Amino acid sequence: MRTRLRRMPGVALLVAAALALVGCSSASGAAADGSAPGSAAADPSTAGEQTTIRFALDWTPNTNHTGLYAALEQGWFADAGLDVQILPYNTALPETIIDAGNAEFGISFQDSATVAQASGADLVSVMAVLQHWATAIGVRADRADLTSPKDLDGKTYAGFGGPTEEPVLKTVIKDAGGTGDFTTVTLGTSAYEALYSGDVDFTIPFLAWEGIEAEHNGTPMKYFKYADYGFPDAYSIVVIGNRGWLADHPDAARAFVRTLQRGYQFAADNPDAAAQLLMDANPGTFADPSLVTESQDLLAAQYMKNADGTVGPQTLAQWAGYGKFLYDNGLLIGPDGAPLTAEPDYSTLFTDDYLSS
């Protein structure tokens, strides 16, 4: 049985979750660590000599988190005067946890960060972990009849229930010359098994995990990457922070983001060593160590660095390109529960101010 180690692509129930974000931010319930908002545990500035940073994971530890664990395992956060506490994954989305003030930072995705901020969440992206889409349309490698996205017309897609999935797929298929008409069955993480067994025709695997996993299990796939057909590129993985906390703690915020960037840069420049640090930090989590190493190698080679070889920077063009797609398809829902009637200022969705220059 295969274990899924990341949040499903398409960010299932994204819009519904975003609509709950604003309410969560004003709620007076318990914090993620069991303390009430406003208590000493919820205020990292009162944690003693070191500043406490709570970091929310999007799923169980995996190679999207390698830089975080690399910095933690090598003592870099402690050296920077930070006590970083990794909150274990639960059913609450990081966007919800951070907007509510129950974590200072966490893992997110460009689409979910955009949707959350459109709904009024008090978030901002502070660095890009992956510079490009790391998901793609996947089909079995032995399907000689499927050589382009246009061949997916009339076929069956195994999906995850996310609001962005069908609009993205329809657009890519149309851009490749198809009509964009296909059947969707929502299977969640069972989508991969269904594809491997031939019960469905395509799904959207994470290339650096399910793609490698499929090879290891003797069911190799081939892929149609969105950007190859004119679809806007996007930051698959970003780190988001609570805007209010950032404004109140600029020095601690800068120290954390720069140390985290250092960890991810190390992971991009030394993927095998970083993969080992990830496994060392999470004993018993990974049944196939070679999958972890190969995943980190692939991310380092193709996804983590920008054109200058740097991990972390973001551009307005990339945030606006995919953001416009979300807006045009009515996927940006405002605090009133209705689709936005004007495009947001995409420059406000991210900041590079806390990165190393």
CSV table of C-alpha atoms in Angstrom, one decimal:
chain,number,residue,atom,x,y,z
A,1,MET,CA,0.0,0.0,0.0
A,2,ARG,CA,1.4,3.4,-1.0
A,3,THR,CA,1.4,6.2,1.6
A,4,ARG,CA,0.6,9.7,0.3
A,5,LEU,CA,3.0,12.3,1.9
A,6,ARG,CA,1.6,15.6,0.8
A,7,ARG,CA,-1.6,17.5,0.4
A,8,MET,CA,-3.5,16.4,-2.7
A,9,PRO,CA,-2.9,18.4,-5.9
A,10,GLY,CA,-5.6,20.9,-6.7
A,11,VAL,CA,-6.0,21.7,-3.0
A,12,ALA,CA,-9.3,19.9,-2.4
A,13,LEU,CA,-12.1,21.9,-0.9
A,14,LEU,CA,-9.9,25.0,-1.3
A,15,VAL,CA,-12.7,27.6,-1.7
A,16,ALA,CA,-14.7,26.2,1.1
A,17,ALA,CA,-11.7,26.3,3.4
A,18,ALA,CA,-10.9,29.8,2.3
A,19,LEU,CA,-14.4,31.0,3.2
A,20,ALA,CA,-13.8,29.7,6.8
A,21,LEU,CA,-10.5,31.5,7.2
A,22,VAL,CA,-11.8,35.0,8.1
A,23,GLY,CA,-14.2,33.5,10.7
A,24,CYS,CA,-11.3,31.5,12.2
A,25,SER,CA,-9.2,34.6,12.5
A,26,SER,CA,-11.7,36.3,14.8
A,27,ALA,CA,-12.7,33.2,16.8
A,28,SER,CA,-11.7,32.9,20.4
A,29,GLY,CA,-11.2,29.2,20.5
A,30,ALA,CA,-8.1,27.3,21.6
A,31,ALA,CA,-4.8,27.6,19.8
A,32,ALA,CA,-3.2,24.7,17.9
A,33,ASP,CA,-0.9,24.1,20.9
A,34,GLY,CA,-3.8,24.0,23.3
A,35,SER,CA,-3.4,27.5,24.6
A,36,ALA,CA,-5.9,30.3,24.3
A,37,PRO,CA,-5.1,33.1,21.8
A,38,GLY,CA,-3.2,35.8,23.5
A,39,SER,CA,-1.7,33.6,26.1
A,40,ALA,CA,2.1,33.3,26.6
A,41,ALA,CA,2.3,30.2,24.5
A,42,ALA,CA,0.5,31.9,21.6
A,43,ASP,CA,2.8,34.9,21.8
A,44,PRO,CA,6.3,34.0,20.7
A,45,SER,CA,7.8,37.2,22.0
A,46,THR,CA,7.3,36.0,25.6
A,47,ALA,CA,9.0,32.7,25.1
A,48,GLY,CA,12.3,33.7,26.8
A,49,GLU,CA,15.7,34.4,25.3
A,50,GLN,CA,14.8,32.7,22.1
A,51,THR,CA,11.8,33.7,19.9
A,52,THR,CA,9.4,30.8,19.4
A,53,ILE,CA,8.3,30.2,15.8
A,54,ARG,CA,5.5,27.8,15.2
A,55,PHE,CA,5.6,26.3,11.7
A,56,ALA,CA,2.5,24.5,10.3
A,57,LEU,CA,3.1,21.5,7.9
A,58,ASP,CA,0.7,20.8,5.0
A,59,TRP,CA,1.1,17.0,5.4
A,60,THR,CA,3.4,14.5,7.0
A,61,PRO,CA,7.1,15.3,6.6
A,62,ASN,CA,8.3,14.9,3.0
A,63,THR,CA,10.7,16.4,0.5
A,64,ASN,CA,8.7,19.6,0.3
A,65,HIS,CA,10.0,20.2,3.8
A,66,THR,CA,13.6,19.2,3.4
A,67,GLY,CA,15.1,22.7,3.8
A,68,LEU,CA,13.2,23.2,7.1
A,69,TYR,CA,14.5,20.0,8.6
A,70,ALA,CA,18.0,20.7,7.2
A,71,ALA,CA,18.2,24.0,9.0
A,72,LEU,CA,16.7,22.6,12.2
A,73,GLU,CA,19.0,19.5,12.3
A,74,GLN,CA,22.1,21.6,11.8
A,75,GLY,CA,21.2,24.0,14.5
A,76,TRP,CA,20.9,27.1,12.3
A,77,PHE,CA,17.6,28.3,13.8
A,78,ALA,CA,19.0,28.0,17.4
A,79,ASP,CA,22.1,30.0,16.2
A,80,ALA,CA,19.7,32.7,15.0
A,81,GLY,CA,18.0,32.9,18.4
A,82,LEU,CA,14.9,31.0,17.3
A,83,ASP,CA,13.1,28.1,18.9
A,84,VAL,CA,11.3,26.6,15.9
A,85,GLN,CA,8.4,24.2,16.7
A,86,ILE,CA,7.0,22.2,13.9
A,87,LEU,CA,3.3,21.7,14.3
A,88,PRO,CA,2.3,18.1,13.3
A,89,TYR,CA,-0.1,17.9,10.4
A,90,ASN,CA,-3.8,17.7,11.3
A,91,THR,CA,-7.0,18.3,9.4
A,92,ALA,CA,-6.7,22.0,9.6
A,93,LEU,CA,-5.1,23.7,6.7
A,94,PRO,CA,-1.9,25.8,7.3
A,95,GLU,CA,-3.7,28.8,5.9
A,96,THR,CA,-6.4,28.5,8.5
A,97,ILE,CA,-4.0,27.9,11.4
A,98,ILE,CA,-1.7,30.9,10.4
A,99,ASP,CA,-4.6,33.2,9.7
A,100,ALA,CA,-6.0,32.4,13.2
A,101,GLY,CA,-2.7,33.3,14.8
A,102,ASN,CA,-2.0,29.8,15.9
A,103,ALA,CA,1.2,29.5,13.9
A,104,GLU,CA,3.6,32.2,12.5
A,105,PHE,CA,4.6,30.4,9.3
A,106,GLY,CA,3.8,27.3,7.3
A,107,ILE,CA,3.7,25.5,4.0
A,108,SER,CA,1.3,26.6,1.3
A,109,PHE,CA,0.8,26.6,-2.5
A,110,GLN,CA,0.4,29.6,-4.9
A,111,ASP,CA,-3.2,28.7,-5.6
A,112,SER,CA,-4.3,28.2,-2.0
A,113,ALA,CA,-2.4,31.3,-0.8
A,114,THR,CA,-4.0,33.4,-3.5
A,115,VAL,CA,-7.5,32.1,-2.7
A,116,ALA,CA,-7.0,32.5,1.0
A,117,GLN,CA,-5.9,36.1,0.7
A,118,ALA,CA,-8.8,36.9,-1.7
A,119,SER,CA,-11.1,35.8,1.1
A,120,GLY,CA,-9.5,38.2,3.5
A,121,ALA,CA,-7.0,36.0,5.3
A,122,ASP,CA,-4.1,37.8,7.1
A,123,LEU,CA,-1.4,36.0,5.1
A,124,VAL,CA,1.5,36.7,2.7
A,125,SER,CA,3.9,34.5,0.9
A,126,VAL,CA,7.5,35.1,2.1
A,127,MET,CA,9.4,32.7,-0.1
A,128,ALA,CA,9.0,30.2,-2.9
A,129,VAL,CA,10.2,26.7,-2.1
A,130,LEU,CA,9.6,25.4,-5.7
A,131,GLN,CA,9.8,27.8,-8.6
A,132,HIS,CA,7.6,25.8,-11.0
A,133,TRP,CA,4.6,23.5,-11.2
A,134,ALA,CA,5.7,20.2,-9.7
A,135,THR,CA,2.4,18.5,-10.8
A,136,ALA,CA,1.5,17.5,-14.3
A,137,ILE,CA,-1.0,15.4,-16.2
A,138,GLY,CA,0.1,11.8,-15.8
A,139,VAL,CA,-0.8,8.8,-17.9
A,140,ARG,CA,0.6,5.3,-18.0
A,141,ALA,CA,3.7,5.1,-20.1
A,142,ASP,CA,2.3,2.2,-22.1
A,143,ARG,CA,-0.6,4.2,-23.4
A,144,ALA,CA,0.5,4.7,-27.0
A,145,ASP,CA,-2.9,6.3,-27.8
A,146,LEU,CA,-2.1,9.3,-25.4
A,147,THR,CA,0.6,11.5,-26.9
A,148,SER,CA,-0.8,14.9,-26.2
A,149,PRO,CA,-3.3,16.5,-23.8
A,150,LYS,CA,-5.8,16.7,-26.7
A,151,ASP,CA,-6.0,12.9,-26.7
A,152,LEU,CA,-7.6,13.1,-23.2
A,153,ASP,CA,-10.9,14.3,-24.7
A,154,GLY,CA,-13.6,11.7,-23.8
A,155,LYS,CA,-11.3,10.0,-21.3
A,156,THR,CA,-11.7,9.6,-17.5
A,157,TYR,CA,-9.8,11.8,-15.0
A,158,ALA,CA,-9.2,10.6,-11.5
A,159,GLY,CA,-9.5,13.7,-9.4
A,160,PHE,CA,-9.3,15.0,-5.8
A,161,GLY,CA,-12.3,17.3,-5.6
A,162,GLY,CA,-10.3,20.6,-5.8
A,163,PRO,CA,-12.0,23.6,-7.5
A,164,THR,CA,-8.9,24.4,-9.6
A,165,GLU,CA,-8.5,20.9,-11.1
A,166,GLU,CA,-11.0,20.9,-13.9
A,167,PRO,CA,-10.5,24.5,-15.1
A,168,VAL,CA,-6.7,23.9,-15.3
A,169,LEU,CA,-7.1,20.6,-17.1
A,170,LYS,CA,-9.7,21.9,-19.6
A,171,THR,CA,-7.5,24.9,-20.4
A,172,VAL,CA,-4.4,22.8,-21.0
A,173,ILE,CA,-6.3,20.3,-23.2
A,174,LYS,CA,-7.9,23.2,-25.2
A,175,ASP,CA,-4.5,24.8,-25.6
A,176,ALA,CA,-3.2,21.5,-27.0
A,177,GLY,CA,-6.0,21.4,-29.6
A,178,GLY,CA,-8.7,19.4,-27.8
A,179,THR,CA,-12.2,20.3,-26.7
A,180,GLY,CA,-11.6,19.9,-23.0
A,181,ASP,CA,-14.4,17.5,-22.5
A,182,PHE,CA,-13.7,14.6,-20.1
A,183,THR,CA,-15.3,12.6,-17.3
A,184,THR,CA,-14.2,13.2,-13.7
A,185,VAL,CA,-14.3,10.6,-10.9
A,186,THR,CA,-13.3,12.0,-7.5
A,187,LEU,CA,-11.1,9.4,-5.9
A,188,GLY,CA,-8.8,11.3,-3.6
A,189,THR,CA,-5.5,9.6,-3.0
A,190,SER,CA,-6.8,6.4,-4.5
A,191,ALA,CA,-6.5,8.2,-7.9
A,192,TYR,CA,-2.9,6.9,-8.3
A,193,GLU,CA,-3.9,3.3,-7.7
A,194,ALA,CA,-6.7,3.7,-10.2
A,195,LEU,CA,-4.3,5.0,-12.8
A,196,TYR,CA,-1.7,2.4,-12.2
A,197,SER,CA,-4.3,-0.4,-12.6
A,198,GLY,CA,-5.8,1.1,-15.8
A,199,ASP,CA,-9.2,1.9,-14.3
A,200,VAL,CA,-8.9,5.6,-15.3
A,201,ASP,CA,-6.9,7.4,-18.0
A,202,PHE,CA,-5.2,10.3,-16.3
A,203,THR,CA,-4.6,12.1,-13.0
A,204,ILE,CA,-2.2,14.8,-11.7
A,205,PRO,CA,0.7,13.3,-9.8
A,206,PHE,CA,3.4,15.2,-7.9
A,207,LEU,CA,6.4,14.5,-10.2
A,208,ALA,CA,8.9,14.3,-7.4
A,209,TRP,CA,6.9,11.7,-5.4
A,210,GLU,CA,4.2,9.7,-7.2
A,211,GLY,CA,6.2,9.9,-10.4
A,212,ILE,CA,9.2,8.3,-8.8
A,213,GLU,CA,7.0,6.0,-6.8
A,214,ALA,CA,5.4,4.7,-10.0
A,215,GLU,CA,8.8,3.8,-11.4
A,216,HIS,CA,9.8,2.0,-8.2
A,217,ASN,CA,6.5,0.0,-8.4
A,218,GLY,CA,6.9,-1.0,-12.1
A,219,THR,CA,4.1,1.2,-13.4
A,220,PRO,CA,6.0,4.1,-15.1
A,221,MET,CA,4.2,7.1,-16.4
A,222,LYS,CA,4.6,9.8,-18.9
A,223,TYR,CA,3.6,13.4,-18.3
A,224,PHE,CA,2.2,16.5,-20.0
A,225,LYS,CA,3.5,19.6,-18.2
A,226,TYR,CA,1.1,22.5,-18.1
A,227,ALA,CA,3.5,25.2,-19.1
A,228,ASP,CA,4.5,23.2,-22.2
A,229,TYR,CA,1.1,24.1,-23.6
A,230,GLY,CA,1.1,27.8,-22.7
A,231,PHE,CA,-0.5,27.5,-19.2
A,232,PRO,CA,1.0,30.0,-16.7
A,233,ASP,CA,3.7,28.7,-14.5
A,234,ALA,CA,3.2,28.8,-10.7
A,235,TYR,CA,5.1,28.3,-7.5
A,236,SER,CA,4.1,24.8,-6.4
A,237,ILE,CA,5.2,25.3,-2.8
A,238,VAL,CA,5.5,28.6,-0.9
A,239,VAL,CA,6.1,29.5,2.7
A,240,ILE,CA,3.4,31.8,4.1
A,241,GLY,CA,3.5,34.0,7.2
A,242,ASN,CA,1.0,35.9,9.3
A,243,ARG,CA,1.0,39.5,8.2
A,244,GLY,CA,0.3,40.9,11.6
A,245,TRP,CA,3.0,38.9,13.3
A,246,LEU,CA,5.5,39.9,10.6
A,247,ALA,CA,4.7,43.6,11.1
A,248,ASP,CA,5.1,43.3,14.9
A,249,HIS,CA,8.3,41.2,14.8
A,250,PRO,CA,10.3,42.3,11.8
A,251,ASP,CA,13.7,41.2,13.1
A,252,ALA,CA,12.6,37.8,14.2
A,253,ALA,CA,10.7,37.4,10.9
A,254,ARG,CA,13.8,38.3,8.9
A,255,ALA,CA,16.0,35.9,10.9
A,256,PHE,CA,13.6,33.0,10.4
A,257,VAL,CA,13.0,33.5,6.7
A,258,ARG,CA,16.7,33.9,6.0
A,259,THR,CA,17.6,30.9,8.0
A,260,LEU,CA,14.8,28.9,6.3
A,261,GLN,CA,16.1,30.1,2.9
A,262,ARG,CA,19.6,29.0,3.9
A,263,GLY,CA,18.2,25.5,4.7
A,264,TYR,CA,16.4,25.2,1.4
A,265,GLN,CA,19.4,26.5,-0.5
A,266,PHE,CA,21.5,23.8,1.3
A,267,ALA,CA,18.9,21.2,0.2
A,268,ALA,CA,19.1,22.5,-3.4
A,269,ASP,CA,22.9,22.5,-3.5
A,270,ASN,CA,23.4,19.3,-1.4
A,271,PRO,CA,20.3,17.2,-2.1
A,272,ASP,CA,21.6,13.8,-0.9
A,273,ALA,CA,22.9,15.2,2.4
A,274,ALA,CA,19.7,17.1,2.9
A,275,ALA,CA,17.6,14.1,2.2
A,276,GLN,CA,19.5,12.2,4.9
A,277,LEU,CA,18.9,15.0,7.3
A,278,LEU,CA,15.2,14.8,6.6
A,279,MET,CA,15.2,11.1,7.2
A,280,ASP,CA,17.3,11.5,10.4
A,281,ALA,CA,14.8,14.0,11.7
A,282,ASN,CA,11.9,11.7,11.0
A,283,PRO,CA,13.0,8.1,11.8
A,284,GLY,CA,10.5,5.4,10.7
A,285,THR,CA,8.6,7.7,8.4
A,286,PHE,CA,10.1,6.6,5.1
A,287,ALA,CA,9.9,3.0,4.1
A,288,ASP,CA,11.9,3.6,0.9
A,289,PRO,CA,14.9,5.8,1.5
A,290,SER,CA,15.9,5.8,-2.2
A,291,LEU,CA,12.5,7.4,-3.0
A,292,VAL,CA,13.4,10.3,-0.6
A,293,THR,CA,16.8,10.7,-2.1
A,294,GLU,CA,15.6,10.6,-5.7
A,295,SER,CA,12.8,13.0,-4.9
A,296,GLN,CA,15.2,15.5,-3.4
A,297,ASP,CA,17.6,15.1,-6.3
A,298,LEU,CA,14.8,15.9,-8.8
A,299,LEU,CA,13.5,18.9,-6.9
A,300,ALA,CA,17.0,20.3,-6.6
A,301,ALA,CA,17.8,19.8,-10.2
A,302,GLN,CA,14.6,21.1,-11.8
A,303,TYR,CA,12.3,23.0,-9.3
A,304,MET,CA,14.0,24.7,-6.4
A,305,LYS,CA,16.3,27.3,-7.9
A,306,ASN,CA,15.5,30.3,-10.0
A,307,ALA,CA,17.5,31.2,-13.1
A,308,ASP,CA,20.2,32.7,-10.9
A,309,GLY,CA,20.5,29.5,-8.9
A,310,THR,CA,18.9,31.0,-5.9
A,311,VAL,CA,16.1,29.4,-3.8
A,312,GLY,CA,13.3,31.7,-2.5
A,313,PRO,CA,12.7,34.7,-4.8
A,314,GLN,CA,9.3,35.4,-6.3
A,315,THR,CA,8.2,37.5,-9.2
A,316,LEU,CA,5.1,39.6,-9.8
A,317,ALA,CA,4.8,38.1,-13.3
A,318,GLN,CA,4.3,34.6,-11.9
A,319,TRP,CA,1.9,35.6,-9.2
A,320,ALA,CA,-0.1,37.7,-11.6
A,321,GLY,CA,-0.1,35.1,-14.4
A,322,TYR,CA,-1.7,32.3,-12.4
A,323,GLY,CA,-3.7,34.7,-10.3
A,324,LYS,CA,-5.4,36.1,-13.4
A,325,PHE,CA,-6.4,32.5,-14.4
A,326,LEU,CA,-8.0,32.0,-11.0
A,327,TYR,CA,-9.8,35.3,-11.2
A,328,ASP,CA,-11.1,34.7,-14.8
A,329,ASN,CA,-12.5,31.4,-13.7
A,330,GLY,CA,-14.3,32.8,-10.7
A,331,LEU,CA,-12.1,31.0,-8.2
A,332,LEU,CA,-11.2,34.0,-6.1
A,333,ILE,CA,-14.0,34.3,-3.6
A,334,GLY,CA,-14.2,37.5,-1.5
A,335,PRO,CA,-15.1,37.8,2.2
A,336,ASP,CA,-18.7,38.1,1.3
A,337,GLY,CA,-18.7,34.7,-0.3
A,338,ALA,CA,-19.1,36.0,-3.8
A,339,PRO,CA,-16.4,35.9,-6.6
A,340,LEU,CA,-14.3,39.0,-6.8
A,341,THR,CA,-15.5,41.6,-9.3
A,342,ALA,CA,-12.1,43.1,-9.7
A,343,GLU,CA,-8.7,41.6,-9.8
A,344,PRO,CA,-6.6,41.8,-6.6
A,345,ASP,CA,-3.3,43.6,-6.5
A,346,TYR,CA,-1.1,40.6,-7.0
A,347,SER,CA,1.9,42.5,-5.7
A,348,THR,CA,0.4,42.4,-2.3
A,349,LEU,CA,0.2,38.5,-2.2
A,350,PHE,CA,3.9,38.0,-1.7
A,351,THR,CA,7.0,39.7,-0.4
A,352,ASP,CA,10.8,39.1,-0.8
A,353,ASP,CA,11.6,41.7,1.9
A,354,TYR,CA,12.6,39.0,4.4
A,355,LEU,CA,14.9,37.0,2.1
A,356,SER,CA,18.7,37.3,2.0
A,357,SER,CA,19.7,39.9,-0.6
